[in-house]
Short mmCIF file of N, CA and C in Angstrom, two decimals:
data_model
loop_
_atom_site.label_atom_id
_atom_site.label_comp_id
_atom_site.label_asym_id
_atom_site.label_seq_id
_atom_site.Cartn_x
_atom_site.Cartn_y
_atom_site.Cartn_z
N ILE A 1 -16.20 29.20 -39.33
CA ILE A 1 -15.51 27.97 -38.97
C ILE A 1 -14.00 28.19 -39.05
N ASP A 2 -13.56 28.89 -40.09
CA ASP A 2 -12.13 29.17 -40.22
C ASP A 2 -11.61 30.05 -39.09
N LEU A 3 -12.50 30.75 -38.40
CA LEU A 3 -12.11 31.60 -37.28
C LEU A 3 -12.17 30.86 -35.94
N GLY A 4 -12.44 29.55 -35.97
CA GLY A 4 -12.44 28.75 -34.75
C GLY A 4 -13.79 28.49 -34.13
N HIS A 5 -14.86 28.95 -34.75
CA HIS A 5 -16.20 28.73 -34.19
C HIS A 5 -16.62 27.28 -34.40
N LYS A 6 -17.12 26.66 -33.33
CA LYS A 6 -17.55 25.26 -33.38
C LYS A 6 -19.06 25.11 -33.22
N LYS A 7 -19.67 26.00 -32.44
CA LYS A 7 -21.13 25.98 -32.25
C LYS A 7 -21.71 27.21 -32.92
N ILE A 8 -22.33 26.99 -34.06
CA ILE A 8 -22.85 28.09 -34.87
C ILE A 8 -24.35 27.93 -35.01
N ALA A 9 -25.08 28.90 -34.50
CA ALA A 9 -26.54 28.89 -34.60
C ALA A 9 -26.95 29.35 -36.00
N CYS A 10 -28.21 29.10 -36.34
CA CYS A 10 -28.72 29.50 -37.65
C CYS A 10 -30.14 30.04 -37.50
N ILE A 11 -30.38 31.21 -38.08
CA ILE A 11 -31.74 31.73 -38.18
C ILE A 11 -32.15 31.56 -39.63
N ALA A 12 -33.07 30.63 -39.85
CA ALA A 12 -33.46 30.21 -41.20
C ALA A 12 -34.83 30.75 -41.56
N GLY A 13 -35.13 30.70 -42.84
CA GLY A 13 -36.46 31.06 -43.32
C GLY A 13 -37.37 29.85 -43.24
N SER A 14 -38.63 30.05 -43.56
CA SER A 14 -39.54 28.91 -43.57
C SER A 14 -39.13 27.99 -44.72
N MET A 15 -39.31 26.72 -44.53
CA MET A 15 -38.81 25.75 -45.49
C MET A 15 -39.78 25.50 -46.65
N ASN A 16 -40.47 26.55 -47.07
CA ASN A 16 -41.37 26.40 -48.22
C ASN A 16 -40.83 27.10 -49.46
N THR A 17 -39.59 27.60 -49.41
CA THR A 17 -38.97 28.17 -50.60
C THR A 17 -37.66 27.45 -50.88
N LEU A 18 -37.36 27.28 -52.15
CA LEU A 18 -36.15 26.58 -52.54
C LEU A 18 -34.89 27.29 -52.05
N SER A 19 -34.90 28.62 -52.08
CA SER A 19 -33.70 29.34 -51.63
C SER A 19 -33.44 29.12 -50.14
N SER A 20 -34.50 29.11 -49.32
CA SER A 20 -34.31 28.84 -47.89
C SER A 20 -33.81 27.42 -47.66
N ILE A 21 -34.39 26.48 -48.38
CA ILE A 21 -33.96 25.08 -48.25
C ILE A 21 -32.49 24.94 -48.63
N ASN A 22 -32.10 25.55 -49.74
CA ASN A 22 -30.71 25.43 -50.20
C ASN A 22 -29.74 26.14 -49.27
N ARG A 23 -30.12 27.29 -48.75
CA ARG A 23 -29.23 28.00 -47.83
C ARG A 23 -29.06 27.23 -46.53
N LEU A 24 -30.15 26.65 -46.02
CA LEU A 24 -30.04 25.84 -44.80
C LEU A 24 -29.19 24.60 -45.09
N ARG A 25 -29.37 24.01 -46.26
CA ARG A 25 -28.56 22.85 -46.63
C ARG A 25 -27.08 23.24 -46.69
N GLY A 26 -26.79 24.43 -47.20
CA GLY A 26 -25.41 24.91 -47.23
C GLY A 26 -24.83 25.02 -45.83
N TYR A 27 -25.63 25.52 -44.89
CA TYR A 27 -25.21 25.63 -43.49
C TYR A 27 -24.91 24.24 -42.92
N THR A 28 -25.86 23.30 -43.06
CA THR A 28 -25.66 21.97 -42.47
C THR A 28 -24.53 21.21 -43.16
N ASP A 29 -24.45 21.30 -44.49
CA ASP A 29 -23.37 20.62 -45.22
C ASP A 29 -22.00 21.15 -44.79
N THR A 30 -21.90 22.46 -44.62
CA THR A 30 -20.62 23.06 -44.23
C THR A 30 -20.21 22.61 -42.83
N LEU A 31 -21.17 22.57 -41.91
CA LEU A 31 -20.85 22.06 -40.57
C LEU A 31 -20.33 20.63 -40.66
N GLN A 32 -21.07 19.78 -41.38
CA GLN A 32 -20.69 18.37 -41.47
C GLN A 32 -19.35 18.17 -42.15
N LYS A 33 -19.09 18.92 -43.22
CA LYS A 33 -17.81 18.79 -43.93
C LYS A 33 -16.63 19.18 -43.04
N ASN A 34 -16.90 19.99 -42.04
CA ASN A 34 -15.85 20.42 -41.11
C ASN A 34 -15.87 19.63 -39.81
N GLY A 35 -16.60 18.53 -39.79
CA GLY A 35 -16.64 17.65 -38.63
C GLY A 35 -17.38 18.22 -37.44
N LEU A 36 -18.29 19.16 -37.68
CA LEU A 36 -19.06 19.77 -36.60
C LEU A 36 -20.47 19.21 -36.56
N GLU A 37 -21.02 19.15 -35.36
CA GLU A 37 -22.37 18.62 -35.16
C GLU A 37 -23.42 19.61 -35.65
N VAL A 38 -24.46 19.08 -36.29
CA VAL A 38 -25.64 19.88 -36.63
C VAL A 38 -26.62 19.71 -35.47
N ASP A 39 -26.73 20.73 -34.64
CA ASP A 39 -27.59 20.70 -33.46
C ASP A 39 -28.91 21.40 -33.81
N LYS A 40 -29.99 20.63 -33.90
CA LYS A 40 -31.29 21.20 -34.29
C LYS A 40 -31.77 22.27 -33.32
N LYS A 41 -31.29 22.24 -32.06
CA LYS A 41 -31.66 23.29 -31.11
C LYS A 41 -31.06 24.64 -31.49
N LEU A 42 -30.05 24.62 -32.34
CA LEU A 42 -29.39 25.86 -32.76
C LEU A 42 -29.93 26.38 -34.09
N ILE A 43 -31.04 25.81 -34.56
CA ILE A 43 -31.67 26.27 -35.80
C ILE A 43 -33.08 26.76 -35.47
N LYS A 44 -33.36 27.99 -35.82
CA LYS A 44 -34.70 28.56 -35.62
C LYS A 44 -35.23 29.01 -36.97
N GLU A 45 -36.50 28.71 -37.22
CA GLU A 45 -37.15 29.10 -38.48
C GLU A 45 -38.11 30.26 -38.26
N GLY A 46 -38.15 31.14 -39.22
CA GLY A 46 -39.08 32.26 -39.20
C GLY A 46 -39.20 32.84 -40.59
N LYS A 47 -39.78 34.01 -40.67
CA LYS A 47 -39.83 34.71 -41.94
C LYS A 47 -38.48 35.40 -42.15
N LEU A 48 -38.11 35.59 -43.39
CA LEU A 48 -36.82 36.22 -43.68
C LEU A 48 -36.97 37.74 -43.65
N ILE A 49 -37.35 38.25 -42.47
CA ILE A 49 -37.55 39.68 -42.28
C ILE A 49 -36.80 40.13 -41.03
N TYR A 50 -36.52 41.42 -40.97
CA TYR A 50 -35.79 42.03 -39.86
C TYR A 50 -36.41 41.66 -38.52
N GLU A 51 -37.73 41.79 -38.42
CA GLU A 51 -38.43 41.56 -37.14
C GLU A 51 -38.24 40.13 -36.64
N ASP A 52 -38.23 39.15 -37.54
CA ASP A 52 -38.04 37.77 -37.10
C ASP A 52 -36.59 37.51 -36.70
N GLY A 53 -35.64 38.17 -37.35
CA GLY A 53 -34.25 38.05 -36.91
C GLY A 53 -34.11 38.54 -35.47
N TYR A 54 -34.75 39.66 -35.18
CA TYR A 54 -34.74 40.23 -33.83
C TYR A 54 -35.41 39.27 -32.84
N LYS A 55 -36.63 38.84 -33.17
CA LYS A 55 -37.41 37.98 -32.27
C LYS A 55 -36.71 36.65 -32.00
N LEU A 56 -36.20 36.01 -33.05
CA LEU A 56 -35.57 34.70 -32.88
C LEU A 56 -34.24 34.80 -32.15
N MET A 57 -33.52 35.90 -32.33
CA MET A 57 -32.28 36.09 -31.58
C MET A 57 -32.59 36.29 -30.10
N LYS A 58 -33.69 36.99 -29.79
CA LYS A 58 -34.12 37.14 -28.40
C LYS A 58 -34.44 35.76 -27.79
N GLU A 59 -35.07 34.88 -28.59
CA GLU A 59 -35.35 33.52 -28.10
C GLU A 59 -34.05 32.77 -27.81
N PHE A 60 -33.07 32.88 -28.69
CA PHE A 60 -31.77 32.27 -28.43
C PHE A 60 -31.17 32.82 -27.13
N ALA A 61 -31.28 34.12 -26.92
CA ALA A 61 -30.70 34.76 -25.73
C ALA A 61 -31.33 34.23 -24.45
N ARG A 62 -32.63 33.93 -24.48
CA ARG A 62 -33.31 33.39 -23.30
C ARG A 62 -32.78 32.00 -22.95
N LYS A 63 -32.26 31.29 -23.94
CA LYS A 63 -31.71 29.95 -23.72
C LYS A 63 -30.19 30.03 -23.86
N SER A 64 -29.58 30.87 -23.06
CA SER A 64 -28.15 31.14 -23.21
C SER A 64 -27.27 29.93 -22.95
N SER A 65 -27.84 28.84 -22.46
CA SER A 65 -27.05 27.64 -22.20
C SER A 65 -26.64 26.92 -23.49
N ASP A 66 -27.18 27.37 -24.64
CA ASP A 66 -26.84 26.72 -25.90
C ASP A 66 -25.37 26.89 -26.26
N GLY A 67 -24.73 27.94 -25.78
CA GLY A 67 -23.29 28.10 -25.90
C GLY A 67 -22.74 28.36 -27.29
N PHE A 68 -23.53 28.86 -28.22
CA PHE A 68 -22.99 29.14 -29.54
C PHE A 68 -22.17 30.43 -29.50
N THR A 69 -21.22 30.52 -30.42
CA THR A 69 -20.36 31.71 -30.48
C THR A 69 -20.58 32.51 -31.75
N ALA A 70 -21.38 31.96 -32.67
CA ALA A 70 -21.64 32.65 -33.94
C ALA A 70 -23.04 32.30 -34.42
N VAL A 71 -23.58 33.17 -35.28
CA VAL A 71 -24.91 32.96 -35.86
C VAL A 71 -24.82 33.20 -37.36
N PHE A 72 -25.36 32.25 -38.13
CA PHE A 72 -25.50 32.41 -39.57
C PHE A 72 -26.97 32.70 -39.85
N CYS A 73 -27.25 33.81 -40.53
CA CYS A 73 -28.61 34.19 -40.87
C CYS A 73 -28.81 34.04 -42.37
N LEU A 74 -29.98 33.54 -42.77
CA LEU A 74 -30.22 33.24 -44.17
C LEU A 74 -30.39 34.47 -45.06
N ASN A 75 -30.47 35.66 -44.47
CA ASN A 75 -30.33 36.88 -45.27
C ASN A 75 -29.86 38.02 -44.37
N ASP A 76 -29.49 39.11 -45.00
CA ASP A 76 -28.92 40.24 -44.25
C ASP A 76 -29.94 40.95 -43.38
N LEU A 77 -31.19 41.05 -43.82
CA LEU A 77 -32.20 41.71 -42.98
C LEU A 77 -32.39 40.95 -41.67
N VAL A 78 -32.43 39.64 -41.75
CA VAL A 78 -32.52 38.81 -40.54
C VAL A 78 -31.30 39.05 -39.66
N ALA A 79 -30.12 39.10 -40.27
CA ALA A 79 -28.89 39.33 -39.51
C ALA A 79 -28.91 40.70 -38.82
N LEU A 80 -29.40 41.71 -39.50
CA LEU A 80 -29.47 43.05 -38.90
C LEU A 80 -30.44 43.07 -37.71
N GLY A 81 -31.55 42.36 -37.83
CA GLY A 81 -32.47 42.24 -36.70
C GLY A 81 -31.83 41.50 -35.53
N ALA A 82 -31.10 40.43 -35.84
CA ALA A 82 -30.41 39.67 -34.80
C ALA A 82 -29.34 40.53 -34.13
N MET A 83 -28.65 41.34 -34.91
CA MET A 83 -27.63 42.24 -34.34
C MET A 83 -28.26 43.21 -33.34
N ARG A 84 -29.40 43.74 -33.69
CA ARG A 84 -30.08 44.67 -32.78
C ARG A 84 -30.42 43.96 -31.46
N ALA A 85 -30.93 42.73 -31.55
CA ALA A 85 -31.28 41.98 -30.34
C ALA A 85 -30.05 41.73 -29.47
N ILE A 86 -28.95 41.36 -30.10
CA ILE A 86 -27.71 41.11 -29.35
C ILE A 86 -27.26 42.38 -28.65
N GLN A 87 -27.26 43.48 -29.36
CA GLN A 87 -26.78 44.74 -28.79
C GLN A 87 -27.71 45.26 -27.70
N GLU A 88 -29.01 45.04 -27.83
CA GLU A 88 -29.95 45.44 -26.77
C GLU A 88 -29.70 44.68 -25.48
N ASP A 89 -29.18 43.47 -25.60
CA ASP A 89 -28.87 42.67 -24.41
C ASP A 89 -27.48 43.00 -23.87
N SER A 90 -26.96 44.17 -24.23
CA SER A 90 -25.65 44.66 -23.77
C SER A 90 -24.51 43.71 -24.14
N LYS A 91 -24.67 43.05 -25.25
CA LYS A 91 -23.62 42.18 -25.77
C LYS A 91 -22.95 42.89 -26.94
N SER A 92 -21.73 42.49 -27.21
CA SER A 92 -20.96 43.13 -28.26
C SER A 92 -20.77 42.19 -29.45
N ILE A 93 -20.90 42.76 -30.63
CA ILE A 93 -20.62 42.04 -31.87
C ILE A 93 -19.30 42.59 -32.39
N PRO A 94 -18.29 41.82 -32.59
CA PRO A 94 -18.22 40.37 -32.55
C PRO A 94 -17.65 39.78 -31.26
N SER A 95 -17.35 40.60 -30.26
CA SER A 95 -16.70 40.08 -29.05
C SER A 95 -17.49 38.96 -28.38
N ASP A 96 -18.80 39.15 -28.23
CA ASP A 96 -19.64 38.14 -27.58
C ASP A 96 -20.26 37.16 -28.56
N CYS A 97 -20.51 37.60 -29.76
CA CYS A 97 -21.15 36.74 -30.76
C CYS A 97 -20.81 37.26 -32.16
N SER A 98 -20.29 36.39 -32.99
CA SER A 98 -20.05 36.74 -34.39
C SER A 98 -21.32 36.49 -35.18
N ILE A 99 -21.51 37.24 -36.27
CA ILE A 99 -22.74 37.09 -37.05
C ILE A 99 -22.44 37.25 -38.54
N VAL A 100 -23.07 36.40 -39.34
CA VAL A 100 -22.90 36.41 -40.80
C VAL A 100 -24.28 36.43 -41.44
N GLY A 101 -24.45 37.27 -42.45
CA GLY A 101 -25.69 37.32 -43.22
C GLY A 101 -25.50 36.73 -44.60
N PHE A 102 -26.48 36.97 -45.45
CA PHE A 102 -26.44 36.46 -46.82
C PHE A 102 -27.17 37.45 -47.71
N ASP A 103 -26.59 37.87 -48.78
CA ASP A 103 -27.15 38.71 -49.85
C ASP A 103 -26.34 39.96 -50.11
N ASN A 104 -25.55 40.43 -49.16
CA ASN A 104 -24.75 41.64 -49.32
C ASN A 104 -25.59 42.84 -49.74
N ILE A 105 -26.68 43.08 -49.01
CA ILE A 105 -27.48 44.28 -49.30
C ILE A 105 -26.70 45.52 -48.89
N SER A 106 -27.08 46.66 -49.41
CA SER A 106 -26.30 47.89 -49.14
C SER A 106 -26.23 48.23 -47.65
N LEU A 107 -27.29 47.94 -46.90
CA LEU A 107 -27.27 48.24 -45.46
C LEU A 107 -26.21 47.44 -44.71
N SER A 108 -25.82 46.29 -45.25
CA SER A 108 -24.86 45.45 -44.52
C SER A 108 -23.50 46.12 -44.37
N SER A 109 -23.14 46.99 -45.29
CA SER A 109 -21.83 47.64 -45.20
C SER A 109 -21.84 48.86 -44.27
N VAL A 110 -23.02 49.36 -43.92
CA VAL A 110 -23.09 50.55 -43.06
C VAL A 110 -23.69 50.24 -41.69
N SER A 111 -23.95 48.97 -41.40
CA SER A 111 -24.46 48.61 -40.07
C SER A 111 -23.33 48.80 -39.07
N ASN A 112 -23.66 48.71 -37.78
CA ASN A 112 -22.66 48.88 -36.73
C ASN A 112 -22.59 47.62 -35.88
N PRO A 113 -21.57 46.80 -36.02
CA PRO A 113 -20.47 46.90 -36.96
C PRO A 113 -20.91 46.47 -38.37
N PRO A 114 -20.09 46.79 -39.38
CA PRO A 114 -20.42 46.33 -40.73
C PRO A 114 -20.53 44.80 -40.77
N LEU A 115 -21.57 44.32 -41.43
CA LEU A 115 -21.94 42.90 -41.41
C LEU A 115 -21.12 42.08 -42.40
N THR A 116 -20.53 41.01 -41.89
CA THR A 116 -19.93 40.00 -42.76
C THR A 116 -21.09 39.28 -43.45
N THR A 117 -20.96 39.07 -44.75
CA THR A 117 -22.09 38.52 -45.49
C THR A 117 -21.60 37.69 -46.67
N ILE A 118 -22.51 36.99 -47.27
CA ILE A 118 -22.22 36.19 -48.45
C ILE A 118 -22.92 36.86 -49.63
N ALA A 119 -22.14 37.18 -50.66
CA ALA A 119 -22.67 37.88 -51.83
C ALA A 119 -22.96 36.89 -52.95
N GLN A 120 -24.01 37.17 -53.67
CA GLN A 120 -24.36 36.40 -54.86
C GLN A 120 -24.00 37.23 -56.10
N PRO A 121 -23.72 36.59 -57.22
CA PRO A 121 -23.40 37.33 -58.44
C PRO A 121 -24.69 37.84 -59.11
N ILE A 122 -25.22 38.94 -58.60
CA ILE A 122 -26.52 39.46 -59.04
C ILE A 122 -26.56 39.68 -60.55
N LYS A 123 -25.49 40.23 -61.11
CA LYS A 123 -25.46 40.49 -62.55
C LYS A 123 -25.62 39.20 -63.35
N GLN A 124 -24.90 38.15 -62.96
CA GLN A 124 -25.00 36.86 -63.65
C GLN A 124 -26.40 36.27 -63.50
N ILE A 125 -26.97 36.39 -62.32
CA ILE A 125 -28.32 35.86 -62.08
C ILE A 125 -29.32 36.59 -62.96
N ALA A 126 -29.21 37.91 -63.02
CA ALA A 126 -30.13 38.70 -63.85
C ALA A 126 -29.97 38.35 -65.33
N GLN A 127 -28.73 38.19 -65.79
CA GLN A 127 -28.50 37.82 -67.19
C GLN A 127 -29.10 36.44 -67.50
N GLY A 128 -28.94 35.50 -66.58
CA GLY A 128 -29.52 34.17 -66.76
C GLY A 128 -31.04 34.23 -66.82
N ALA A 129 -31.63 35.05 -65.96
CA ALA A 129 -33.10 35.20 -65.97
C ALA A 129 -33.56 35.82 -67.29
N PHE A 130 -32.82 36.81 -67.78
CA PHE A 130 -33.17 37.47 -69.04
C PHE A 130 -33.10 36.46 -70.20
N ARG A 131 -32.04 35.65 -70.24
CA ARG A 131 -31.93 34.62 -71.30
C ARG A 131 -33.07 33.63 -71.22
N THR A 132 -33.46 33.25 -70.01
CA THR A 132 -34.57 32.31 -69.84
C THR A 132 -35.87 32.93 -70.35
N ILE A 133 -36.11 34.19 -70.05
CA ILE A 133 -37.33 34.86 -70.51
C ILE A 133 -37.34 34.94 -72.04
N LYS A 134 -36.19 35.24 -72.64
CA LYS A 134 -36.11 35.29 -74.10
C LYS A 134 -36.43 33.93 -74.71
N ARG A 135 -35.86 32.86 -74.13
CA ARG A 135 -36.14 31.49 -74.62
C ARG A 135 -37.62 31.17 -74.45
N TRP A 136 -38.19 31.56 -73.34
CA TRP A 136 -39.60 31.29 -73.07
C TRP A 136 -40.48 31.98 -74.11
N LYS A 137 -40.15 33.23 -74.44
CA LYS A 137 -40.93 33.96 -75.44
C LYS A 137 -40.83 33.30 -76.81
N LYS A 138 -39.66 32.75 -77.15
CA LYS A 138 -39.47 32.09 -78.45
C LYS A 138 -40.09 30.70 -78.48
N GLN A 139 -39.88 29.92 -77.42
CA GLN A 139 -40.21 28.50 -77.43
C GLN A 139 -41.51 28.17 -76.70
N GLY A 140 -42.05 29.09 -75.96
CA GLY A 140 -43.22 28.79 -75.15
C GLY A 140 -42.81 28.17 -73.83
N LEU A 141 -43.68 27.39 -73.27
CA LEU A 141 -43.47 26.79 -71.95
C LEU A 141 -42.14 26.04 -71.89
N LEU A 142 -41.35 26.30 -70.87
CA LEU A 142 -40.05 25.65 -70.68
C LEU A 142 -40.11 24.69 -69.50
N LYS A 143 -39.20 23.71 -69.54
CA LYS A 143 -39.08 22.81 -68.39
C LYS A 143 -38.51 23.59 -67.21
N LYS A 144 -38.94 23.20 -66.02
CA LYS A 144 -38.42 23.81 -64.80
C LYS A 144 -36.93 23.51 -64.69
N GLU A 145 -36.15 24.51 -64.37
CA GLU A 145 -34.73 24.29 -64.18
C GLU A 145 -34.24 25.09 -62.98
N HIS A 146 -33.25 24.52 -62.32
CA HIS A 146 -32.65 25.18 -61.16
C HIS A 146 -31.20 25.48 -61.49
N ARG A 147 -30.79 26.69 -61.18
CA ARG A 147 -29.41 27.08 -61.42
C ARG A 147 -28.78 27.47 -60.09
N PHE A 148 -27.52 27.15 -59.98
CA PHE A 148 -26.78 27.50 -58.77
C PHE A 148 -25.59 28.36 -59.18
N TRP A 149 -25.30 29.35 -58.37
CA TRP A 149 -24.25 30.31 -58.67
C TRP A 149 -23.22 30.29 -57.55
N ASP A 150 -21.97 30.55 -57.92
CA ASP A 150 -20.93 30.66 -56.90
C ASP A 150 -21.15 31.92 -56.08
N THR A 151 -20.91 31.82 -54.79
CA THR A 151 -21.06 32.95 -53.89
C THR A 151 -19.68 33.39 -53.40
N LYS A 152 -19.65 34.52 -52.74
CA LYS A 152 -18.37 35.06 -52.24
C LYS A 152 -18.57 35.62 -50.84
N LEU A 153 -17.68 35.25 -49.93
CA LEU A 153 -17.72 35.78 -48.57
C LEU A 153 -17.17 37.21 -48.58
N ILE A 154 -17.95 38.13 -48.03
CA ILE A 154 -17.51 39.52 -47.87
C ILE A 154 -17.22 39.70 -46.37
N ALA A 155 -15.94 39.60 -46.00
CA ALA A 155 -15.55 39.68 -44.59
C ALA A 155 -15.50 41.13 -44.15
N ARG A 156 -16.34 41.44 -43.16
CA ARG A 156 -16.34 42.79 -42.60
C ARG A 156 -16.01 42.67 -41.11
N GLU A 157 -16.72 43.40 -40.26
CA GLU A 157 -16.31 43.48 -38.85
C GLU A 157 -17.23 42.75 -37.87
N SER A 158 -18.19 41.97 -38.34
CA SER A 158 -19.13 41.32 -37.42
C SER A 158 -18.67 39.93 -36.99
N CYS A 159 -17.48 39.53 -37.41
CA CYS A 159 -16.94 38.22 -37.01
C CYS A 159 -15.55 38.41 -36.43
N ARG A 160 -15.24 37.55 -35.47
CA ARG A 160 -13.90 37.59 -34.89
C ARG A 160 -13.36 36.17 -34.76
N GLU A 161 -12.05 36.09 -34.70
CA GLU A 161 -11.39 34.82 -34.49
C GLU A 161 -11.46 34.47 -33.01
N LEU A 162 -11.79 33.21 -32.72
CA LEU A 162 -11.79 32.76 -31.33
C LEU A 162 -10.39 32.35 -30.95
N VAL A 163 -9.93 32.87 -29.84
CA VAL A 163 -8.59 32.53 -29.37
C VAL A 163 -8.65 31.27 -28.52
N ASP A 164 -9.58 31.24 -27.56
CA ASP A 164 -9.77 30.07 -26.69
C ASP A 164 -11.10 29.45 -27.02
N ASN A 165 -11.11 28.40 -27.79
CA ASN A 165 -12.39 27.74 -28.11
C ASN A 165 -12.34 26.38 -27.57
#
């Protein structure tokens, strides 16, 4: 959005996991906070795997009238699959379409181009899980709790600023 993108597609996971629900909510909330429309035609659901990123990006390509300039993928594997689909269609990343993933997996830094992604504080998450397990062992059954962690944008080469939007 800061680079001038107004129509941003999303390749989401199935809505039966809390992380997929929260990541999709982050996408829609961010669009709305920036005064952009949430267009349900620009959201596709699938499994959070490379193959579905590829397949769903191909579906977007068949409906090229949607006019999006960027794609947010709910994880990096999906983004890498989407990148392959874009490149197979003789399109360039980021010239023709910017793409952002989520998770900052090691492959994201060596993809072509290197993938812009959102990183989670894995060390903090692991420490929190360890503390919860220790409490569980001491106290027995614990109440269900949800924790949210600050994320960080890792800007690489898969996004570009739009000059004429």
